[in-house]
Amino acid sequence: MEGLAFQRFPLGAGHPGHVRADGGRAAGADAVIVDDLATAQLVRSIAPGLRLHGSTQMSIHTAEGAKMLAKLGYSRAILARELSLAEIEAVVKASPI
């Protein structure tokens, strides 16, 4: 299944979150929505084939923030909810993701 993402908070090998992250990949998910860099690192160690999407909870509200996520290997940034349409368009235009 292409385009399926899920949001979980895996806590390492042996923890139920580990099963969820790995099971999500087995179920066809191709990305995980994460809200912090530590969770992203855990997802990469548990299910390295899953793409990372930055959650709106990361408060990405500028092109610079989106570019930083891209440098960190994220394939998508879900922008902060408070942005206007014009601000979203400006970030999208200047962002690689």
PDB file of N, CA and C in Angstrom:
ATOM      1  N   MET A   1       0.859  -1.179   0.000  1.00  0.00           N
ATOM      2  CA  MET A   1       0.000   0.000   0.000  1.00  0.00           C
ATOM      3  C   MET A   1       0.898   1.233   0.000  1.00  0.00           C
ATOM      4  N   GLU A   2       0.782   2.055  -0.977  1.00  0.00           N
ATOM      5  CA  GLU A   2       1.601   3.242  -1.072  1.00  0.00           C
ATOM      6  C   GLU A   2       0.916   4.421  -0.404  1.00  0.00           C
ATOM      7  N   GLY A   3       1.699   5.214   0.326  1.00  0.00           N
ATOM      8  CA  GLY A   3       1.166   6.420   0.915  1.00  0.00           C
ATOM      9  C   GLY A   3       0.537   6.252   2.295  1.00  0.00           C
ATOM     10  N   LEU A   4       0.701   5.116   2.918  1.00  0.00           N
ATOM     11  CA  LEU A   4       0.141   4.895   4.247  1.00  0.00           C
ATOM     12  C   LEU A   4       1.176   5.277   5.293  1.00  0.00           C
ATOM     13  N   ALA A   5       0.805   6.164   6.202  1.00  0.00           N
ATOM     14  CA  ALA A   5       1.683   6.553   7.303  1.00  0.00           C
ATOM     15  C   ALA A   5       0.946   6.295   8.603  1.00  0.00           C
ATOM     16  N   PHE A   6       1.707   6.076   9.658  1.00  0.00           N
ATOM     17  CA  PHE A   6       1.077   5.925  10.954  1.00  0.00           C
ATOM     18  C   PHE A   6       1.909   6.633  12.000  1.00  0.00           C
ATOM     19  N   GLN A   7       1.279   6.985  13.100  1.00  0.00           N
ATOM     20  CA  GLN A   7       1.948   7.705  14.168  1.00  0.00           C
ATOM     21  C   GLN A   7       1.932   6.845  15.411  1.00  0.00           C
ATOM     22  N   ARG A   8       3.105   6.437  15.819  1.00  0.00           N
ATOM     23  CA  ARG A   8       3.279   5.640  17.034  1.00  0.00           C
ATOM     24  C   ARG A   8       4.522   6.140  17.747  1.00  0.00           C
ATOM     25  N   PHE A   9       4.686   5.707  18.968  1.00  0.00           N
ATOM     26  CA  PHE A   9       5.813   6.123  19.759  1.00  0.00           C
ATOM     27  C   PHE A   9       6.576   4.892  20.249  1.00  0.00           C
ATOM     28  N   PRO A  10       7.371   4.275  19.348  1.00  0.00           N
ATOM     29  CA  PRO A  10       8.094   3.066  19.723  1.00  0.00           C
ATOM     30  C   PRO A  10       9.129   3.360  20.802  1.00  0.00           C
ATOM     31  N   LEU A  11       9.273   2.444  21.729  1.00  0.00           N
ATOM     32  CA  LEU A  11      10.170   2.659  22.862  1.00  0.00           C
ATOM     33  C   LEU A  11      11.320   1.671  22.910  1.00  0.00           C
ATOM     34  N   GLY A  12      11.609   0.960  21.833  1.00  0.00           N
ATOM     35  CA  GLY A  12      12.768   0.089  21.793  1.00  0.00           C
ATOM     36  C   GLY A  12      12.410  -1.376  21.744  1.00  0.00           C
ATOM     37  N   ALA A  13      13.421  -2.189  21.473  1.00  0.00           N
ATOM     38  CA  ALA A  13      13.238  -3.629  21.335  1.00  0.00           C
ATOM     39  C   ALA A  13      12.594  -4.219  22.582  1.00  0.00           C
ATOM     40  N   GLY A  14      11.658  -5.090  22.373  1.00  0.00           N
ATOM     41  CA  GLY A  14      10.978  -5.753  23.488  1.00  0.00           C
ATOM     42  C   GLY A  14       9.755  -5.000  23.981  1.00  0.00           C
ATOM     43  N   HIS A  15       9.636  -3.747  23.661  1.00  0.00           N
ATOM     44  CA  HIS A  15       8.485  -2.950  24.074  1.00  0.00           C
ATOM     45  C   HIS A  15       7.385  -3.097  23.022  1.00  0.00           C
ATOM     46  N   PRO A  16       6.110  -3.046  23.410  1.00  0.00           N
ATOM     47  CA  PRO A  16       5.037  -3.159  22.417  1.00  0.00           C
ATOM     48  C   PRO A  16       5.140  -2.161  21.269  1.00  0.00           C
ATOM     49  N   GLY A  17       5.713  -0.996  21.514  1.00  0.00           N
ATOM     50  CA  GLY A  17       5.900  -0.004  20.451  1.00  0.00           C
ATOM     51  C   GLY A  17       6.804  -0.522  19.355  1.00  0.00           C
ATOM     52  N   HIS A  18       7.778  -1.339  19.727  1.00  0.00           N
ATOM     53  CA  HIS A  18       8.682  -1.934  18.752  1.00  0.00           C
ATOM     54  C   HIS A  18       7.890  -2.795  17.788  1.00  0.00           C
ATOM     55  N   VAL A  19       6.979  -3.577  18.319  1.00  0.00           N
ATOM     56  CA  VAL A  19       6.141  -4.439  17.485  1.00  0.00           C
ATOM     57  C   VAL A  19       5.271  -3.591  16.570  1.00  0.00           C
ATOM     58  N   ARG A  20       4.724  -2.496  17.073  1.00  0.00           N
ATOM     59  CA  ARG A  20       3.872  -1.638  16.253  1.00  0.00           C
ATOM     60  C   ARG A  20       4.644  -1.040  15.086  1.00  0.00           C
ATOM     61  N   ALA A  21       5.853  -0.544  15.337  1.00  0.00           N
ATOM     62  CA  ALA A  21       6.622   0.071  14.259  1.00  0.00           C
ATOM     63  C   ALA A  21       6.981  -0.964  13.211  1.00  0.00           C
ATOM     64  N   ASP A  22       7.474  -2.100  13.628  1.00  0.00           N
ATOM     65  CA  ASP A  22       7.849  -3.137  12.680  1.00  0.00           C
ATOM     66  C   ASP A  22       6.603  -3.710  12.005  1.00  0.00           C
ATOM     67  N   GLY A  23       5.516  -3.859  12.767  1.00  0.00           N
ATOM     68  CA  GLY A  23       4.272  -4.368  12.204  1.00  0.00           C
ATOM     69  C   GLY A  23       3.658  -3.403  11.219  1.00  0.00           C
ATOM     70  N   GLY A  24       3.837  -2.117  11.430  1.00  0.00           N
ATOM     71  CA  GLY A  24       3.333  -1.125  10.489  1.00  0.00           C
ATOM     72  C   GLY A  24       3.986  -1.279   9.135  1.00  0.00           C
ATOM     73  N   ARG A  25       5.271  -1.526   9.135  1.00  0.00           N
ATOM     74  CA  ARG A  25       5.973  -1.755   7.875  1.00  0.00           C
ATOM     75  C   ARG A  25       5.449  -3.026   7.215  1.00  0.00           C
ATOM     76  N   ALA A  26       5.264  -4.071   8.010  1.00  0.00           N
ATOM     77  CA  ALA A  26       4.748  -5.338   7.473  1.00  0.00           C
ATOM     78  C   ALA A  26       3.329  -5.167   6.928  1.00  0.00           C
ATOM     79  N   ALA A  27       2.560  -4.249   7.512  1.00  0.00           N
ATOM     80  CA  ALA A  27       1.185  -4.022   7.064  1.00  0.00           C
ATOM     81  C   ALA A  27       1.119  -3.146   5.818  1.00  0.00           C
ATOM     82  N   GLY A  28       2.263  -2.627   5.398  1.00  0.00           N
ATOM     83  CA  GLY A  28       2.290  -1.840   4.177  1.00  0.00           C
ATOM     84  C   GLY A  28       2.526  -0.359   4.374  1.00  0.00           C
ATOM     85  N   ALA A  29       2.719   0.084   5.609  1.00  0.00           N
ATOM     86  CA  ALA A  29       3.011   1.503   5.830  1.00  0.00           C
ATOM     87  C   ALA A  29       4.359   1.833   5.211  1.00  0.00           C
ATOM     88  N   ASP A  30       4.475   3.011   4.641  1.00  0.00           N
ATOM     89  CA  ASP A  30       5.759   3.414   4.078  1.00  0.00           C
ATOM     90  C   ASP A  30       6.359   4.613   4.815  1.00  0.00           C
ATOM     91  N   ALA A  31       5.685   5.076   5.886  1.00  0.00           N
ATOM     92  CA  ALA A  31       6.191   6.218   6.636  1.00  0.00           C
ATOM     93  C   ALA A  31       5.643   6.203   8.057  1.00  0.00           C
ATOM     94  N   VAL A  32       6.366   6.904   8.924  1.00  0.00           N
ATOM     95  CA  VAL A  32       5.929   7.102  10.300  1.00  0.00           C
ATOM     96  C   VAL A  32       5.933   8.599  10.569  1.00  0.00           C
ATOM     97  N   ILE A  33       4.862   9.090  11.157  1.00  0.00           N
ATOM     98  CA  ILE A  33       4.784  10.495  11.563  1.00  0.00           C
ATOM     99  C   ILE A  33       5.385  10.570  12.963  1.00  0.00           C
ATOM    100  N   VAL A  34       6.476  11.318  13.095  1.00  0.00           N
ATOM    101  CA  VAL A  34       7.144  11.433  14.399  1.00  0.00           C
ATOM    102  C   VAL A  34       7.132  12.883  14.849  1.00  0.00           C
ATOM    103  N   ASP A  35       7.145  13.061  16.172  1.00  0.00           N
ATOM    104  CA  ASP A  35       7.065  14.423  16.693  1.00  0.00           C
ATOM    105  C   ASP A  35       8.335  14.881  17.403  1.00  0.00           C
ATOM    106  N   ASP A  36       9.374  14.061  17.387  1.00  0.00           N
ATOM    107  CA  ASP A  36      10.643  14.507  17.956  1.00  0.00           C
ATOM    108  C   ASP A  36      11.794  13.704  17.358  1.00  0.00           C
ATOM    109  N   LEU A  37      13.001  14.232  17.503  1.00  0.00           N
ATOM    110  CA  LEU A  37      14.167  13.624  16.875  1.00  0.00           C
ATOM    111  C   LEU A  37      14.544  12.294  17.509  1.00  0.00           C
ATOM    112  N   ALA A  38      14.310  12.137  18.805  1.00  0.00           N
ATOM    113  CA  ALA A  38      14.632  10.868  19.468  1.00  0.00           C
ATOM    114  C   ALA A  38      13.745   9.748  18.946  1.00  0.00           C
ATOM    115  N   THR A  39      12.470  10.027  18.764  1.00  0.00           N
ATOM    116  CA  THR A  39      11.561   9.018  18.217  1.00  0.00           C
ATOM    117  C   THR A  39      11.977   8.663  16.795  1.00  0.00           C
ATOM    118  N   ALA A  40      12.390   9.648  16.022  1.00  0.00           N
ATOM    119  CA  ALA A  40      12.848   9.385  14.654  1.00  0.00           C
ATOM    120  C   ALA A  40      14.040   8.435  14.664  1.00  0.00           C
ATOM    121  N   GLN A  41      14.950   8.651  15.580  1.00  0.00           N
ATOM    122  CA  GLN A  41      16.127   7.783  15.680  1.00  0.00           C
ATOM    123  C   GLN A  41      15.718   6.356  16.052  1.00  0.00           C
ATOM    124  N   LEU A  42      14.761   6.216  16.952  1.00  0.00           N
ATOM    125  CA  LEU A  42      14.278   4.888  17.320  1.00  0.00           C
ATOM    126  C   LEU A  42      13.591   4.197  16.147  1.00  0.00           C
ATOM    127  N   VAL A  43      12.785   4.930  15.421  1.00  0.00           N
ATOM    128  CA  VAL A  43      12.106   4.341  14.261  1.00  0.00           C
ATOM    129  C   VAL A  43      13.136   3.855  13.257  1.00  0.00           C
ATOM    130  N   ARG A  44      14.154   4.642  13.027  1.00  0.00           N
ATOM    131  CA  ARG A  44      15.201   4.236  12.073  1.00  0.00           C
ATOM    132  C   ARG A  44      15.896   2.961  12.518  1.00  0.00           C
ATOM    133  N   SER A  45      16.080   2.796  13.824  1.00  0.00           N
ATOM    134  CA  SER A  45      16.756   1.587  14.301  1.00  0.00           C
ATOM    135  C   SER A  45      15.832   0.369  14.265  1.00  0.00           C
ATOM    136  N   ILE A  46      14.536   0.579  14.422  1.00  0.00           N
ATOM    137  CA  ILE A  46      13.572  -0.522  14.456  1.00  0.00           C
ATOM    138  C   ILE A  46      13.122  -0.907  13.052  1.00  0.00           C
ATOM    139  N   ALA A  47      12.821   0.088  12.243  1.00  0.00           N
ATOM    140  CA  ALA A  47      12.277  -0.146  10.906  1.00  0.00           C
ATOM    141  C   ALA A  47      12.941   0.828   9.929  1.00  0.00           C
ATOM    142  N   PRO A  48      14.191   0.571   9.564  1.00  0.00           N
ATOM    143  CA  PRO A  48      14.945   1.531   8.755  1.00  0.00           C
ATOM    144  C   PRO A  48      14.367   1.814   7.374  1.00  0.00           C
ATOM    145  N   GLY A  49      13.498   0.975   6.872  1.00  0.00           N
ATOM    146  CA  GLY A  49      12.917   1.203   5.557  1.00  0.00           C
ATOM    147  C   GLY A  49      11.772   2.190   5.542  1.00  0.00           C
ATOM    148  N   LEU A  50      11.277   2.575   6.716  1.00  0.00           N
ATOM    149  CA  LEU A  50      10.154   3.515   6.777  1.00  0.00           C
ATOM    150  C   LEU A  50      10.647   4.948   6.624  1.00  0.00           C
ATOM    151  N   ARG A  51       9.913   5.728   5.839  1.00  0.00           N
ATOM    152  CA  ARG A  51      10.230   7.150   5.697  1.00  0.00           C
ATOM    153  C   ARG A  51       9.719   7.894   6.925  1.00  0.00           C
ATOM    154  N   LEU A  52      10.327   9.038   7.180  1.00  0.00           N
ATOM    155  CA  LEU A  52       9.943   9.865   8.321  1.00  0.00           C
ATOM    156  C   LEU A  52       9.170  11.086   7.846  1.00  0.00           C
ATOM    157  N   HIS A  53       8.057  11.340   8.518  1.00  0.00           N
ATOM    158  CA  HIS A  53       7.279  12.557   8.299  1.00  0.00           C
ATOM    159  C   HIS A  53       7.291  13.334   9.611  1.00  0.00           C
ATOM    160  N   GLY A  54       7.624  14.602   9.547  1.00  0.00           N
ATOM    161  CA  GLY A  54       7.641  15.446  10.736  1.00  0.00           C
ATOM    162  C   GLY A  54       6.231  15.878  11.101  1.00  0.00           C
ATOM    163  N   SER A  55       5.830  15.593  12.322  1.00  0.00           N
ATOM    164  CA  SER A  55       4.494  15.908  12.807  1.00  0.00           C
ATOM    165  C   SER A  55       4.286  17.411  12.963  1.00  0.00           C
ATOM    166  N   THR A  56       3.047  17.819  12.904  1.00  0.00           N
ATOM    167  CA  THR A  56       2.696  19.216  13.182  1.00  0.00           C
ATOM    168  C   THR A  56       3.137  19.615  14.592  1.00  0.00           C
ATOM    169  N   GLN A  57       3.279  18.635  15.480  1.00  0.00           N
ATOM    170  CA  GLN A  57       3.718  18.919  16.847  1.00  0.00           C
ATOM    171  C   GLN A  57       5.181  19.357  16.918  1.00  0.00           C
ATOM    172  N   MET A  58       5.919  19.225  15.815  1.00  0.00           N
ATOM    173  CA  MET A  58       7.296  19.726  15.767  1.00  0.00           C
ATOM    174  C   MET A  58       7.327  21.232  15.537  1.00  0.00           C
ATOM    175  N   SER A  59       6.178  21.819  15.248  1.00  0.00           N
ATOM    176  CA  SER A  59       6.041  23.269  15.045  1.00  0.00           C
ATOM    177  C   SER A  59       6.926  23.801  13.930  1.00  0.00           C
ATOM    178  N   ILE A  60       6.984  23.078  12.830  1.00  0.00           N
ATOM    179  CA  ILE A  60       7.720  23.565  11.660  1.00  0.00           C
ATOM    180  C   ILE A  60       6.864  24.650  11.012  1.00  0.00           C
ATOM    181  N   HIS A  61       7.390  25.864  10.984  1.00  0.00           N
ATOM    182  CA  HIS A  61       6.602  26.982  10.462  1.00  0.00           C
ATOM    183  C   HIS A  61       7.382  27.867   9.498  1.00  0.00           C
ATOM    184  N   THR A  62       8.590  27.422   9.115  1.00  0.00           N
ATOM    185  CA  THR A  62       9.394  28.185   8.162  1.00  0.00           C
ATOM    186  C   THR A  62      10.035  27.228   7.159  1.00  0.00           C
ATOM    187  N   ALA A  63      10.486  27.793   6.051  1.00  0.00           N
ATOM    188  CA  ALA A  63      11.218  26.996   5.064  1.00  0.00           C
ATOM    189  C   ALA A  63      12.513  26.463   5.672  1.00  0.00           C
ATOM    190  N   GLU A  64      13.133  27.240   6.553  1.00  0.00           N
ATOM    191  CA  GLU A  64      14.365  26.797   7.197  1.00  0.00           C
ATOM    192  C   GLU A  64      14.119  25.546   8.039  1.00  0.00           C
ATOM    193  N   GLY A  65      12.995  25.506   8.739  1.00  0.00           N
ATOM    194  CA  GLY A  65      12.654  24.322   9.523  1.00  0.00           C
ATOM    195  C   GLY A  65      12.430  23.109   8.638  1.00  0.00           C
ATOM    196  N   ALA A  66      11.733  23.297   7.532  1.00  0.00           N
ATOM    197  CA  ALA A  66      11.496  22.201   6.594  1.00  0.00           C
ATOM    198  C   ALA A  66      12.805  21.732   5.967  1.00  0.00           C
ATOM    199  N   LYS A  67      13.697  22.666   5.646  1.00  0.00           N
ATOM    200  CA  LYS A  67      14.999  22.297   5.084  1.00  0.00           C
ATOM    201  C   LYS A  67      15.821  21.504   6.091  1.00  0.00           C
ATOM    202  N   MET A  68      15.737  21.870   7.362  1.00  0.00           N
ATOM    203  CA  MET A  68      16.465  21.124   8.394  1.00  0.00           C
ATOM    204  C   MET A  68      15.943  19.693   8.493  1.00  0.00           C
ATOM    205  N   LEU A  69      14.626  19.522   8.449  1.00  0.00           N
ATOM    206  CA  LEU A  69      14.076  18.164   8.467  1.00  0.00           C
ATOM    207  C   LEU A  69      14.564  17.378   7.254  1.00  0.00           C
ATOM    208  N   ALA A  70      14.610  18.008   6.104  1.00  0.00           N
ATOM    209  CA  ALA A  70      15.099  17.328   4.900  1.00  0.00           C
ATOM    210  C   ALA A  70      16.546  16.880   5.100  1.00  0.00           C
ATOM    211  N   LYS A  71      17.378  17.736   5.672  1.00  0.00           N
ATOM    212  CA  LYS A  71      18.777  17.376   5.940  1.00  0.00           C
ATOM    213  C   LYS A  71      18.877  16.201   6.911  1.00  0.00           C
ATOM    214  N   LEU A  72      17.909  16.096   7.799  1.00  0.00           N
ATOM    215  CA  LEU A  72      17.895  15.012   8.777  1.00  0.00           C
ATOM    216  C   LEU A  72      17.278  13.726   8.215  1.00  0.00           C
ATOM    217  N   GLY A  73      16.855  13.776   6.956  1.00  0.00           N
ATOM    218  CA  GLY A  73      16.344  12.584   6.303  1.00  0.00           C
ATOM    219  C   GLY A  73      14.840  12.439   6.276  1.00  0.00           C
ATOM    220  N   TYR A  74      14.115  13.459   6.680  1.00  0.00           N
ATOM    221  CA  TYR A  74      12.653  13.412   6.622  1.00  0.00           C
ATOM    222  C   TYR A  74      12.207  13.596   5.172  1.00  0.00           C
ATOM    223  N   SER A  75      11.119  12.945   4.807  1.00  0.00           N
ATOM    224  CA  SER A  75      10.603  13.094   3.454  1.00  0.00           C
ATOM    225  C   SER A  75       9.388  14.016   3.396  1.00  0.00           C
ATOM    226  N   ARG A  76       8.873  14.401   4.553  1.00  0.00           N
ATOM    227  CA  ARG A  76       7.695  15.277   4.583  1.00  0.00           C
ATOM    228  C   ARG A  76       7.662  16.027   5.909  1.00  0.00           C
ATOM    229  N   ALA A  77       7.193  17.267   5.849  1.00  0.00           N
ATOM    230  CA  ALA A  77       6.957  18.059   7.055  1.00  0.00           C
ATOM    231  C   ALA A  77       5.479  18.423   7.077  1.00  0.00           C
ATOM    232  N   ILE A  78       4.826  18.097   8.159  1.00  0.00           N
ATOM    233  CA  ILE A  78       3.436  18.505   8.352  1.00  0.00           C
ATOM    234  C   ILE A  78       3.512  19.812   9.123  1.00  0.00           C
ATOM    235  N   LEU A  79       3.194  20.895   8.451  1.00  0.00           N
ATOM    236  CA  LEU A  79       3.441  22.235   8.997  1.00  0.00           C
ATOM    237  C   LEU A  79       2.548  22.566  10.188  1.00  0.00           C
ATOM    238  N   ALA A  80       3.013  23.538  10.969  1.00  0.00           N
ATOM    239  CA  ALA A  80       2.278  23.999  12.139  1.00  0.00           C
ATOM    240  C   ALA A  80       0.874  24.455  11.752  1.00  0.00           C
ATOM    241  N   ARG A  81      -0.065  24.155  12.600  1.00  0.00           N
ATOM    242  CA  ARG A  81      -1.484  24.450  12.330  1.00  0.00           C
ATOM    243  C   ARG A  81      -1.788  25.938  12.249  1.00  0.00           C
ATOM    244  N   GLU A  82      -0.967  26.738  12.876  1.00  0.00           N
ATOM    245  CA  GLU A  82      -1.243  28.169  12.985  1.00  0.00           C
ATOM    246  C   GLU A  82      -0.934  28.953  11.716  1.00  0.00           C
ATOM    247  N   LEU A  83      -0.303  28.324  10.738  1.00  0.00           N
ATOM    248  CA  LEU A  83       0.104  29.045   9.534  1.00  0.00           C
ATOM    249  C   LEU A  83      -1.086  29.404   8.647  1.00  0.00           C
ATOM    250  N   SER A  84      -0.989  30.555   8.037  1.00  0.00           N
ATOM    251  CA  SER A  84      -1.996  30.958   7.046  1.00  0.00           C
ATOM    252  C   SER A  84      -1.704  30.246   5.732  1.00  0.00           C
ATOM    253  N   LEU A  85      -2.629  30.282   4.803  1.00  0.00           N
ATOM    254  CA  LEU A  85      -2.423  29.666   3.501  1.00  0.00           C
ATOM    255  C   LEU A  85      -1.223  30.293   2.788  1.00  0.00           C
ATOM    256  N   ALA A  86      -1.086  31.602   2.882  1.00  0.00           N
ATOM    257  CA  ALA A  86       0.048  32.284   2.240  1.00  0.00           C
ATOM    258  C   ALA A  86       1.375  31.831   2.849  1.00  0.00           C
ATOM    259  N   GLU A  87       1.414  31.661   4.154  1.00  0.00           N
ATOM    260  CA  GLU A  87       2.638  31.188   4.809  1.00  0.00           C
ATOM    261  C   GLU A  87       2.962  29.750   4.407  1.00  0.00           C
ATOM    262  N   ILE A  88       1.937  28.909   4.317  1.00  0.00           N
ATOM    263  CA  ILE A  88       2.137  27.520   3.881  1.00  0.00           C
ATOM    264  C   ILE A  88       2.696  27.501   2.459  1.00  0.00           C
ATOM    265  N   GLU A  89       2.109  28.307   1.591  1.00  0.00           N
ATOM    266  CA  GLU A  89       2.574  28.353   0.201  1.00  0.00           C
ATOM    267  C   GLU A  89       4.037  28.791   0.123  1.00  0.00           C
ATOM    268  N   ALA A  90       4.436  29.753   0.953  1.00  0.00           N
ATOM    269  CA  ALA A  90       5.829  30.222   0.952  1.00  0.00           C
ATOM    270  C   ALA A  90       6.782  29.131   1.408  1.00  0.00           C
ATOM    271  N   VAL A  91       6.399  28.375   2.433  1.00  0.00           N
ATOM    272  CA  VAL A  91       7.250  27.290   2.915  1.00  0.00           C
ATOM    273  C   VAL A  91       7.361  26.202   1.844  1.00  0.00           C
ATOM    274  N   VAL A  92       6.228  25.823   1.265  1.00  0.00           N
ATOM    275  CA  VAL A  92       6.220  24.778   0.241  1.00  0.00           C
ATOM    276  C   VAL A  92       7.095  25.184  -0.950  1.00  0.00           C
ATOM    277  N   LYS A  93       6.998  26.413  -1.359  1.00  0.00           N
ATOM    278  CA  LYS A  93       7.753  26.898  -2.518  1.00  0.00           C
ATOM    279  C   LYS A  93       9.264  26.840  -2.270  1.00  0.00           C
ATOM    280  N   ALA A  94       9.693  27.077  -1.032  1.00  0.00           N
ATOM    281  CA  ALA A  94      11.109  27.156  -0.714  1.00  0.00           C
ATOM    282  C   ALA A  94      11.673  25.860  -0.131  1.00  0.00           C
ATOM    283  N   SER A  95      10.843  24.861   0.062  1.00  0.00           N
ATOM    284  CA  SER A  95      11.262  23.645   0.752  1.00  0.00           C
ATOM    285  C   SER A  95      11.502  22.496  -0.223  1.00  0.00           C
ATOM    286  N   PRO A  96      12.508  21.661   0.074  1.00  0.00           N
ATOM    287  CA  PRO A  96      12.748  20.483  -0.767  1.00  0.00           C
ATOM    288  C   PRO A  96      11.822  19.312  -0.448  1.00  0.00           C
ATOM    289  N   ILE A  97      11.081  19.413   0.630  1.00  0.00           N
ATOM    290  CA  ILE A  97      10.170  18.307   0.994  1.00  0.00           C
ATOM    291  C   ILE A  97       8.741  18.793   1.062  1.00  0.00           C
TER     292      ILE A  97
END
